[in-house]
Amino acid sequence: MAQSYKSLKQDFVSNLSGGGISEVNYVTAVAPAAVLLWSALQSRRDFFVKYGPLAFTTDFLLNAGAILAATTIYSSAPTALNTLLVLPAIALYFLPTTWSRTRPKKPSHAGVANGMPDSKRGQNNLGPLPERPFITHYRGSMMVVTCVAILAVDFRVFPRRFAKVETWGTSLMDMGVGSFVFAAGLASARPVLRARAAGKSTSVGASLMAAARHSVPLLLLGLVRLYSVKGLDYAEHVSEYGVHWNFFFTLALLPPFAAIIQTLPQSLFSVHFIALFVTLVYQVVLDATLLKAYVLTAPRDNLLSQNREGVSSFVGYFGIFLVGQAIGLDILPRKNPATITYVSGLSPKHQILTRLLLWSAWFSVLLFLATSYQTFGLQVSRRLANLPYVFWVSAFNCAQLALFCAIETLMFPGLYSAAEIDTETRRCRHATSRVLGAFNANGLAIFLLANLLTGLVNLSTDTLQASRTRAMVTLLLYTLALASIATTLHAKKISVKL
């Protein structure tokens, strides 16, 4: 790559100031709006039951194409795109539902004669961790946004205000990085809950060994990315993570630290408390010492200073990971004994929605207090992964989860009323987009593939000079390739574990 072109590429993604939080909310609202329309088509018309070319194309255009449009050609009018998705969904909602075909049957006389309806007796067949289609939709949509953005950012059709900010401010891609970590924390709660349900206690050594199995592949991927970027003289934004550090290294270090946290007594230290404590102490250290000045202005004259952004921001990302895990521990179980009193009187599906709304409100209040000039007056910084950034990412992702949960509750009201696990599984699959399910099932592998394709496109195409039409065709084909590969792997039940 010519030096002049490399410099142009670096300048294209450097010294940016981002945009407003509200715009990030409007653009990302396209994901739940698309799922709303998908759910209306499925619950009212059984549109995706026979999954042929038409169903896949519609699924792709709704749950991937709409996100691509929102971040490019509709970037200045996300409200219009949301309206185009929501209005047909509202019209379809008032049509007769096909969901009644799969509602639970009336209790048999034998069941009633034994003093317990079949639906109650069958609860013993249901595991403690049900499938949650709304979480699949949330994680799948987050992965689609991430994959689209990492290539789209190199084209002029992608607004500069959506790209990562240099130091202070908010943007779509700043939220994308944090959401990736939050979603990883959310997923990490499932094995923890399985171990608790089985009554297993694990030593620190065993926990670290299990974590290492997840970390080693990520470390290797980080090294591969490092050597390929340096070897190909690929354009890189050094102030993002540092000279050698990259996002894979951050992901690789999360499991071992989380494993140590899980060995602490649950009765004394909740994961949520630890997350708040870690990020609060980190913020105090940033403000009370020279750490902030060191991260932002120190000369890169040794290995640590060359990678100071990646090393320092890991603490904030670890806090986000723990918040995600805390949310997972709260909403993933079928029954949560820790449910607060004024929520416990609700039905299970409304309990989850209410708790998510409360979580979102809690972190929104914390974000307001942290950033208000009347209180602490802190600024959001993805580069530092500071306290306001952790609160912003947490509030946003809890709100997104609440939106997807509300859609599921509205469109598939009988999802968790089955008496047997097979029936519940069948209903959950009926209520899950195959495209989003595929992105969720092999998320890390698809993310790696997206990075490889992004590098290939950048090495073979002058993205800065590409016309609007060429850019959109390239991005559409790229997104379609990712969706096709992910869906094929998922259909063949191939799970790529990294």
Coordinates of C-alpha atoms in Angstrom, one line a residue:
M1 CA 0.0 0.0 0.0
A2 CA 1.5 3.4 -1.0
Q3 CA 2.5 5.6 1.9
S4 CA 0.4 8.5 0.7
Y5 CA -2.7 6.3 0.4
K6 CA -2.1 4.8 3.8
S7 CA -1.8 8.3 5.3
L8 CA -5.1 9.3 3.6
K9 CA -6.8 6.2 5.1
Q10 CA -5.5 7.0 8.6
D11 CA -6.5 10.6 8.3
F12 CA -10.0 9.5 7.2
V13 CA -10.7 7.8 10.6
S14 CA -8.6 10.1 12.8
N15 CA -9.5 13.2 14.9
L16 CA -13.2 12.6 14.7
S17 CA -15.7 14.1 17.2
G18 CA -18.7 11.8 16.7
G19 CA -22.3 12.8 17.1
G20 CA -25.1 12.8 19.6
I21 CA -26.4 10.0 21.8
S22 CA -30.0 10.6 20.4
E23 CA -28.8 9.9 16.8
V24 CA -27.2 6.7 17.9
N25 CA -30.5 5.7 19.4
Y26 CA -32.5 6.6 16.3
V27 CA -30.2 4.7 14.0
T28 CA -30.0 1.6 16.1
A29 CA -33.7 1.6 16.6
V30 CA -33.9 0.2 13.1
A31 CA -32.9 -3.2 14.4
P32 CA -35.9 -3.7 16.8
A33 CA -38.1 -2.0 14.2
A34 CA -37.0 -4.6 11.6
V35 CA -37.6 -7.5 14.1
L36 CA -41.0 -6.1 14.8
L37 CA -42.0 -6.3 11.2
W38 CA -40.3 -9.8 10.9
S39 CA -42.3 -10.9 14.0
A40 CA -45.6 -9.6 12.5
L41 CA -45.0 -11.5 9.3
Q42 CA -44.2 -14.6 11.2
S43 CA -46.9 -14.5 13.9
R44 CA -49.7 -13.3 11.5
R45 CA -48.8 -15.0 8.2
D46 CA -46.3 -17.8 9.1
F47 CA -44.2 -16.2 6.4
F48 CA -40.9 -17.8 7.4
V49 CA -42.1 -21.3 8.2
K50 CA -41.2 -22.6 4.8
Y51 CA -37.7 -21.1 4.5
G52 CA -37.0 -20.9 0.8
P53 CA -35.3 -18.2 -1.3
L54 CA -38.1 -15.6 -0.8
A55 CA -38.1 -16.1 3.0
F56 CA -34.3 -15.8 3.2
T57 CA -34.3 -12.7 1.0
T58 CA -37.0 -11.1 3.1
D59 CA -35.2 -12.1 6.4
F60 CA -31.9 -10.7 5.1
L61 CA -33.3 -7.5 3.8
L62 CA -35.2 -6.8 7.0
N63 CA -32.6 -7.8 9.6
A64 CA -29.4 -7.0 7.7
G65 CA -30.3 -4.8 4.8
A66 CA -32.2 -2.3 7.0
I67 CA -29.3 -1.9 9.3
L68 CA -27.0 -1.3 6.3
A69 CA -29.4 1.3 5.0
A70 CA -29.7 3.0 8.3
T71 CA -25.9 3.5 8.6
T72 CA -25.5 4.7 5.0
I73 CA -28.2 6.0 2.6
Y74 CA -30.7 6.5 5.4
S75 CA -28.1 7.9 7.9
S76 CA -29.7 11.4 7.7
A77 CA -33.3 10.1 8.0
P78 CA -33.4 7.1 10.4
T79 CA -36.8 8.1 11.6
A80 CA -38.2 7.7 8.1
L81 CA -36.7 4.3 7.8
N82 CA -38.1 3.3 11.2
T83 CA -41.5 4.5 10.1
L84 CA -41.4 2.4 6.9
L85 CA -40.7 -0.6 9.1
V86 CA -43.2 0.0 11.9
L87 CA -46.3 1.0 9.9
P88 CA -46.6 -2.3 8.0
A89 CA -46.0 -4.2 11.3
I90 CA -48.9 -2.3 12.9
A91 CA -51.1 -3.1 10.0
L92 CA -50.2 -6.8 10.2
Y93 CA -50.7 -6.9 13.9
F94 CA -54.4 -6.4 13.6
L95 CA -54.7 -9.4 11.3
P96 CA -55.7 -12.8 12.9
T97 CA -52.8 -14.5 14.5
T98 CA -51.5 -17.9 13.5
W99 CA -50.0 -18.3 17.0
S100 CA -53.3 -19.9 18.3
R101 CA -52.3 -23.1 16.4
T102 CA -49.5 -23.6 18.8
R103 CA -51.1 -22.6 22.1
P104 CA -51.2 -25.1 24.9
K105 CA -54.0 -27.7 24.9
K106 CA -56.5 -27.7 27.7
P107 CA -55.6 -29.9 30.7
S108 CA -56.6 -33.5 30.3
H109 CA -59.1 -35.1 32.7
A110 CA -56.4 -37.4 34.0
G111 CA -54.2 -34.5 34.9
V112 CA -57.0 -32.7 36.7
A113 CA -58.0 -35.9 38.5
N114 CA -54.5 -36.2 39.9
G115 CA -54.9 -32.7 41.4
M116 CA -52.5 -31.1 39.0
P117 CA -53.0 -29.8 35.4
D118 CA -50.8 -31.2 32.7
S119 CA -49.2 -27.8 32.2
K120 CA -48.0 -27.9 35.9
R121 CA -46.9 -31.5 35.8
G122 CA -44.9 -30.9 32.7
Q123 CA -42.9 -28.1 34.2
N124 CA -40.5 -30.8 35.5
N125 CA -39.5 -31.4 31.9
L126 CA -38.4 -27.8 31.4
G127 CA -34.9 -26.9 32.1
P128 CA -33.9 -23.9 34.3
L129 CA -32.5 -22.0 31.3
P130 CA -35.0 -21.5 28.5
E131 CA -34.2 -20.3 25.1
R132 CA -34.8 -16.5 24.8
P133 CA -35.5 -15.5 21.2
F134 CA -35.4 -11.8 22.1
I135 CA -31.8 -12.3 23.3
T136 CA -30.9 -14.1 20.1
H137 CA -32.4 -11.1 18.1
Y138 CA -30.5 -8.6 20.3
R139 CA -27.1 -10.4 19.9
G140 CA -27.7 -11.1 16.2
S141 CA -28.6 -7.5 15.4
M142 CA -25.6 -6.3 17.4
M143 CA -23.3 -8.6 15.4
V144 CA -24.8 -7.4 12.1
V145 CA -24.3 -3.7 13.0
T146 CA -20.7 -4.5 14.0
C147 CA -19.9 -6.4 10.8
V148 CA -21.5 -3.7 8.6
A149 CA -19.7 -0.8 10.3
I150 CA -16.2 -2.2 10.2
L151 CA -16.2 -2.2 6.4
A152 CA -18.6 0.7 5.8
V153 CA -16.4 3.1 7.8
D154 CA -13.8 2.9 5.1
F155 CA -16.3 4.4 2.5
R156 CA -17.5 7.9 2.3
V157 CA -21.1 6.8 2.2
F158 CA -20.7 6.0 5.9
P159 CA -20.9 9.3 7.8
R160 CA -17.8 10.4 9.7
R161 CA -19.9 11.1 12.8
F162 CA -20.7 7.4 13.1
A163 CA -17.0 6.5 13.2
K164 CA -15.0 6.1 16.4
V165 CA -14.2 9.4 18.1
E166 CA -10.6 10.4 18.8
T167 CA -10.9 10.9 22.6
W168 CA -14.1 12.6 23.9
G169 CA -17.6 12.1 22.5
T170 CA -20.1 9.4 21.4
S171 CA -20.6 7.6 18.1
L172 CA -22.3 4.6 16.6
M173 CA -19.0 2.6 16.4
D174 CA -18.0 3.6 19.9
M175 CA -21.3 2.0 21.1
G176 CA -20.6 -1.0 18.8
V177 CA -17.4 -1.9 20.5
G178 CA -18.9 -1.6 24.0
S179 CA -22.0 -3.6 23.0
F180 CA -19.9 -6.4 21.7
V181 CA -18.3 -6.7 25.1
F182 CA -21.6 -6.4 26.9
A183 CA -23.1 -9.1 24.7
A184 CA -20.2 -11.4 25.5
G185 CA -20.8 -10.8 29.2
L186 CA -24.5 -11.6 28.8
A187 CA -23.6 -14.9 27.1
S188 CA -21.0 -15.8 29.8
A189 CA -23.8 -15.9 32.4
R190 CA -25.3 -19.1 30.9
P191 CA -22.5 -21.5 31.9
V192 CA -22.4 -19.8 35.3
L193 CA -26.1 -20.5 35.8
R194 CA -25.7 -24.1 34.6
A195 CA -23.0 -24.7 37.2
R196 CA -25.2 -23.2 39.9
A197 CA -28.2 -25.2 38.9
A198 CA -26.1 -28.4 39.0
G199 CA -24.8 -27.4 42.4
K200 CA -21.2 -27.4 41.2
S201 CA -18.5 -25.4 42.9
T202 CA -15.2 -24.7 40.9
S203 CA -11.8 -23.9 42.3
V204 CA -9.9 -20.9 41.1
G205 CA -7.4 -23.1 39.2
A206 CA -10.2 -25.0 37.4
S207 CA -12.0 -21.8 36.5
L208 CA -8.8 -20.3 35.1
M209 CA -8.1 -23.4 33.1
A210 CA -11.6 -23.3 31.6
A211 CA -11.2 -19.6 30.9
A212 CA -7.9 -20.2 29.2
R213 CA -9.6 -22.5 26.6
H214 CA -11.5 -19.5 25.5
S215 CA -8.7 -17.0 25.8
V216 CA -5.9 -18.8 23.9
P217 CA -7.7 -18.8 20.5
L218 CA -8.5 -15.1 20.9
L219 CA -4.8 -14.4 21.7
L220 CA -3.8 -16.2 18.6
L221 CA -6.2 -14.3 16.5
G222 CA -4.9 -11.1 18.0
L223 CA -1.3 -12.1 17.1
V224 CA -2.4 -13.0 13.6
R225 CA -4.1 -9.7 13.2
L226 CA -1.0 -7.9 14.6
Y227 CA 1.4 -9.5 12.2
S228 CA -0.8 -9.3 9.2
V229 CA -1.4 -5.5 9.7
K230 CA 2.3 -4.8 10.2
G231 CA 3.3 -7.2 7.4
L232 CA 0.9 -5.7 4.8
D233 CA 1.6 -2.1 5.9
Y234 CA -2.2 -1.8 6.5
A235 CA -3.6 1.5 7.6
E236 CA -4.2 1.5 11.3
H237 CA -5.5 4.0 13.9
V238 CA -2.8 3.8 16.6
S239 CA -4.7 5.9 19.2
E240 CA -7.5 3.4 19.2
Y241 CA -5.8 0.7 21.2
G242 CA -2.0 1.3 20.7
V243 CA 0.8 0.2 18.4
H244 CA 0.5 -3.5 19.0
W245 CA -2.8 -4.0 21.0
N246 CA -6.0 -4.8 19.2
F247 CA -9.6 -5.7 20.2
F248 CA -8.9 -9.5 20.2
F249 CA -6.4 -9.0 23.0
T250 CA -9.0 -7.2 25.0
L251 CA -11.5 -10.0 24.4
A252 CA -8.9 -12.6 25.3
L253 CA -8.2 -11.2 28.7
L254 CA -11.9 -10.9 29.8
P255 CA -12.6 -14.6 30.6
P256 CA -9.7 -15.1 33.1
F257 CA -10.6 -12.0 35.1
A258 CA -14.3 -13.0 35.0
A259 CA -13.4 -16.5 36.2
I260 CA -11.7 -15.0 39.3
I261 CA -14.8 -12.9 40.1
Q262 CA -17.0 -16.0 39.9
T263 CA -15.0 -17.7 42.7
L264 CA -16.0 -14.9 45.2
P265 CA -18.8 -15.6 47.6
Q266 CA -22.1 -14.8 45.9
S267 CA -23.7 -13.8 49.2
L268 CA -21.1 -11.1 49.8
F269 CA -20.3 -9.7 46.3
S270 CA -22.8 -9.5 43.5
V271 CA -21.4 -9.2 40.0
H272 CA -23.3 -5.9 39.5
F273 CA -21.6 -4.4 42.7
I274 CA -18.2 -5.6 41.5
A275 CA -18.8 -4.0 38.1
L276 CA -19.7 -0.7 39.6
F277 CA -16.8 -0.8 42.1
V278 CA -14.2 -1.6 39.4
T279 CA -15.3 1.2 37.1
L280 CA -15.7 3.7 39.9
V281 CA -12.2 3.0 41.3
Y282 CA -10.8 3.2 37.7
Q283 CA -12.5 6.6 37.2
V284 CA -11.1 7.9 40.5
V285 CA -7.6 6.7 39.5
L286 CA -8.0 8.5 36.1
D287 CA -8.9 11.8 37.8
A288 CA -6.8 11.7 40.9
T289 CA -3.5 10.6 39.3
L290 CA -1.6 11.2 36.2
L291 CA -3.0 8.1 34.5
K292 CA -5.4 10.1 32.2
A293 CA -2.6 12.4 31.0
Y294 CA -0.3 9.4 30.5
V295 CA -2.9 7.5 28.4
L296 CA -3.7 10.6 26.2
T297 CA -0.3 12.3 25.8
A298 CA 2.6 10.2 26.9
P299 CA 5.4 9.5 24.3
R300 CA 5.4 6.0 22.9
D301 CA 8.9 5.1 24.0
N302 CA 8.4 1.6 25.5
L303 CA 6.1 -1.4 25.1
L304 CA 3.7 -0.2 27.8
S305 CA 3.4 3.4 26.6
Q306 CA 3.0 2.1 23.0
N307 CA -0.1 0.2 24.0
R308 CA -1.3 2.4 26.8
E309 CA -4.9 2.8 25.4
G310 CA -5.5 -0.9 25.2
V311 CA -4.1 -1.7 28.6
S312 CA -5.9 1.1 30.4
S313 CA -9.3 0.8 28.6
F314 CA -9.3 -2.9 29.5
V315 CA -10.5 -2.0 33.0
G316 CA -13.5 -0.2 31.6
Y317 CA -14.3 -3.0 29.2
F318 CA -14.1 -5.5 32.0
G319 CA -16.7 -3.4 33.9
I320 CA -19.0 -3.5 30.9
F321 CA -18.5 -7.3 30.6
L322 CA -19.4 -7.7 34.3
V323 CA -22.5 -5.6 33.8
G324 CA -23.6 -7.8 30.9
Q325 CA -23.0 -10.9 33.0
A326 CA -25.1 -9.4 35.8
I327 CA -28.0 -8.7 33.4
G328 CA -27.6 -12.3 32.1
L329 CA -27.7 -13.8 35.6
D330 CA -30.9 -11.8 36.2
I331 CA -32.9 -12.5 33.0
L332 CA -31.7 -15.8 31.7
P333 CA -33.1 -18.2 34.4
R334 CA -36.7 -19.5 34.0
K335 CA -37.3 -18.5 37.6
N336 CA -35.3 -15.9 39.4
P337 CA -35.6 -16.2 43.2
A338 CA -34.0 -12.7 43.6
T339 CA -36.9 -11.0 41.9
I340 CA -37.9 -7.9 43.8
T341 CA -41.3 -7.7 45.5
Y342 CA -43.1 -5.3 43.2
V343 CA -42.0 -7.3 40.2
S344 CA -42.7 -10.8 41.5
G345 CA -46.5 -10.3 41.2
L346 CA -46.2 -10.0 37.4
S347 CA -46.2 -12.9 34.9
P348 CA -42.7 -14.2 34.1
K349 CA -42.6 -12.5 30.7
H350 CA -43.6 -9.2 32.2
Q351 CA -41.1 -9.7 35.0
I352 CA -38.2 -9.8 32.6
L353 CA -39.4 -6.8 30.6
T354 CA -39.9 -4.8 33.8
R355 CA -36.5 -5.7 35.2
L356 CA -34.8 -4.7 31.9
L357 CA -36.6 -1.4 32.0
L358 CA -35.5 -0.8 35.6
W359 CA -31.9 -1.7 34.7
S360 CA -32.0 0.7 31.8
A361 CA -33.4 3.5 34.0
W362 CA -30.8 2.8 36.6
F363 CA -27.9 3.1 34.3
S364 CA -29.5 6.1 32.5
V365 CA -29.7 7.9 35.9
L366 CA -26.1 7.1 36.6
L367 CA -25.0 8.3 33.2
F368 CA -26.9 11.6 33.8
L369 CA -25.3 12.1 37.2
A370 CA -21.8 11.3 35.8
T371 CA -22.1 13.7 32.8
S372 CA -24.2 16.5 34.2
Y373 CA -22.4 19.8 34.8
Q374 CA -24.4 20.2 38.1
T375 CA -22.8 17.0 39.4
F376 CA -19.5 15.5 38.1
G377 CA -19.4 16.9 34.5
L378 CA -17.5 13.9 33.1
Q379 CA -17.3 13.3 29.3
V380 CA -17.8 10.0 27.6
S381 CA -14.5 8.5 26.3
R382 CA -14.3 5.1 24.4
R383 CA -10.6 5.6 24.2
L384 CA -10.3 5.5 28.0
A385 CA -13.4 3.3 28.5
N386 CA -14.2 5.6 31.5
L387 CA -17.1 5.6 33.9
P388 CA -19.6 7.5 31.7
Y389 CA -18.8 5.2 28.8
V390 CA -19.6 2.2 30.9
F391 CA -22.9 3.7 32.0
W392 CA -23.8 4.7 28.5
V393 CA -23.1 1.3 27.0
S394 CA -25.0 -0.4 29.9
A395 CA -28.0 1.9 29.7
F396 CA -28.2 1.5 25.9
N397 CA -27.9 -2.3 25.8
C398 CA -30.5 -2.8 28.6
A399 CA -32.9 -0.5 26.6
Q400 CA -32.3 -2.5 23.4
L401 CA -32.9 -5.8 25.3
A402 CA -36.1 -4.3 26.7
L403 CA -37.3 -3.3 23.2
F404 CA -36.7 -6.8 21.8
C405 CA -38.3 -8.3 24.9
A406 CA -41.4 -6.1 24.4
I407 CA -41.7 -7.2 20.8
E408 CA -41.5 -10.8 21.7
T409 CA -44.1 -10.4 24.5
L410 CA -46.4 -8.6 22.1
M411 CA -46.1 -10.9 19.1
F412 CA -45.6 -14.3 20.7
P413 CA -47.5 -14.1 24.0
G414 CA -47.6 -17.9 24.6
L415 CA -43.9 -18.6 24.0
Y416 CA -43.1 -19.9 27.5
S417 CA -46.4 -21.5 28.4
A418 CA -45.5 -25.0 27.0
A419 CA -45.6 -28.0 29.3
E420 CA -42.8 -29.8 27.5
I421 CA -39.3 -28.8 26.4
D422 CA -39.8 -30.0 22.9
T423 CA -42.9 -27.8 22.4
E424 CA -41.1 -24.8 23.9
T425 CA -38.1 -25.3 21.7
R426 CA -40.3 -25.6 18.6
R427 CA -42.1 -22.3 19.6
C428 CA -38.9 -20.5 20.2
R429 CA -37.5 -21.5 16.8
H430 CA -40.7 -20.3 15.2
A431 CA -40.2 -17.0 16.9
T432 CA -36.5 -16.6 15.9
S433 CA -35.2 -15.0 12.7
R434 CA -32.8 -17.5 11.0
V435 CA -30.5 -14.8 9.8
L436 CA -30.1 -13.3 13.3
G437 CA -30.0 -16.7 14.9
A438 CA -27.2 -17.6 12.5
F439 CA -25.2 -14.4 13.3
N440 CA -25.7 -15.2 17.0
A441 CA -24.8 -18.9 16.9
N442 CA -21.3 -18.3 15.3
G443 CA -20.8 -14.7 16.2
L444 CA -17.1 -14.7 16.9
A445 CA -16.3 -16.7 13.8
I446 CA -18.5 -14.4 11.6
F447 CA -16.8 -11.4 13.2
L448 CA -13.4 -12.9 12.3
L449 CA -14.6 -13.5 8.7
A450 CA -15.9 -10.0 8.5
N451 CA -12.4 -8.7 9.5
L452 CA -10.8 -10.8 6.8
L453 CA -13.2 -9.6 4.1
T454 CA -12.7 -6.0 5.3
G455 CA -9.0 -6.4 4.8
L456 CA -9.4 -8.0 1.4
V457 CA -11.7 -5.2 0.2
N458 CA -9.4 -2.5 1.5
L459 CA -6.4 -4.1 -0.2
S460 CA -8.1 -4.5 -3.5
T461 CA -10.3 -1.4 -3.7
D462 CA -9.7 2.3 -3.3
T463 CA -12.5 2.8 -0.8
L464 CA -12.0 6.6 -0.5
Q465 CA -12.6 7.1 -4.2
A466 CA -15.4 4.7 -4.6
S467 CA -18.7 6.2 -5.8
R468 CA -21.8 6.0 -3.7
T469 CA -23.3 3.3 -6.0
R470 CA -20.1 1.2 -6.0
A471 CA -19.8 1.5 -2.2
M472 CA -23.4 0.4 -1.6
V473 CA -23.0 -2.6 -4.0
T474 CA -19.8 -3.6 -2.3
L475 CA -21.3 -3.3 1.2
L476 CA -24.5 -5.2 0.1
L477 CA -22.6 -8.1 -1.4
Y478 CA -20.3 -8.2 1.6
T479 CA -23.3 -8.3 4.1
L480 CA -25.0 -10.9 1.9
A481 CA -21.9 -13.1 1.9
L482 CA -21.7 -13.0 5.7
A483 CA -25.4 -13.7 6.1
S484 CA -25.3 -16.6 3.6
I485 CA -22.3 -18.2 5.2
A486 CA -23.7 -17.8 8.7
T487 CA -27.1 -19.2 7.7
T488 CA -25.6 -22.1 5.9
L489 CA -23.4 -23.0 8.9
H490 CA -26.4 -22.7 11.2
A491 CA -28.7 -24.8 9.0
K492 CA -26.1 -27.6 8.9
K493 CA -25.7 -27.3 12.7
I494 CA -22.0 -26.4 12.4
S495 CA -20.8 -24.4 15.4
V496 CA -17.3 -22.8 15.1
K497 CA -16.0 -22.4 18.6
L498 CA -13.2 -19.9 19.1

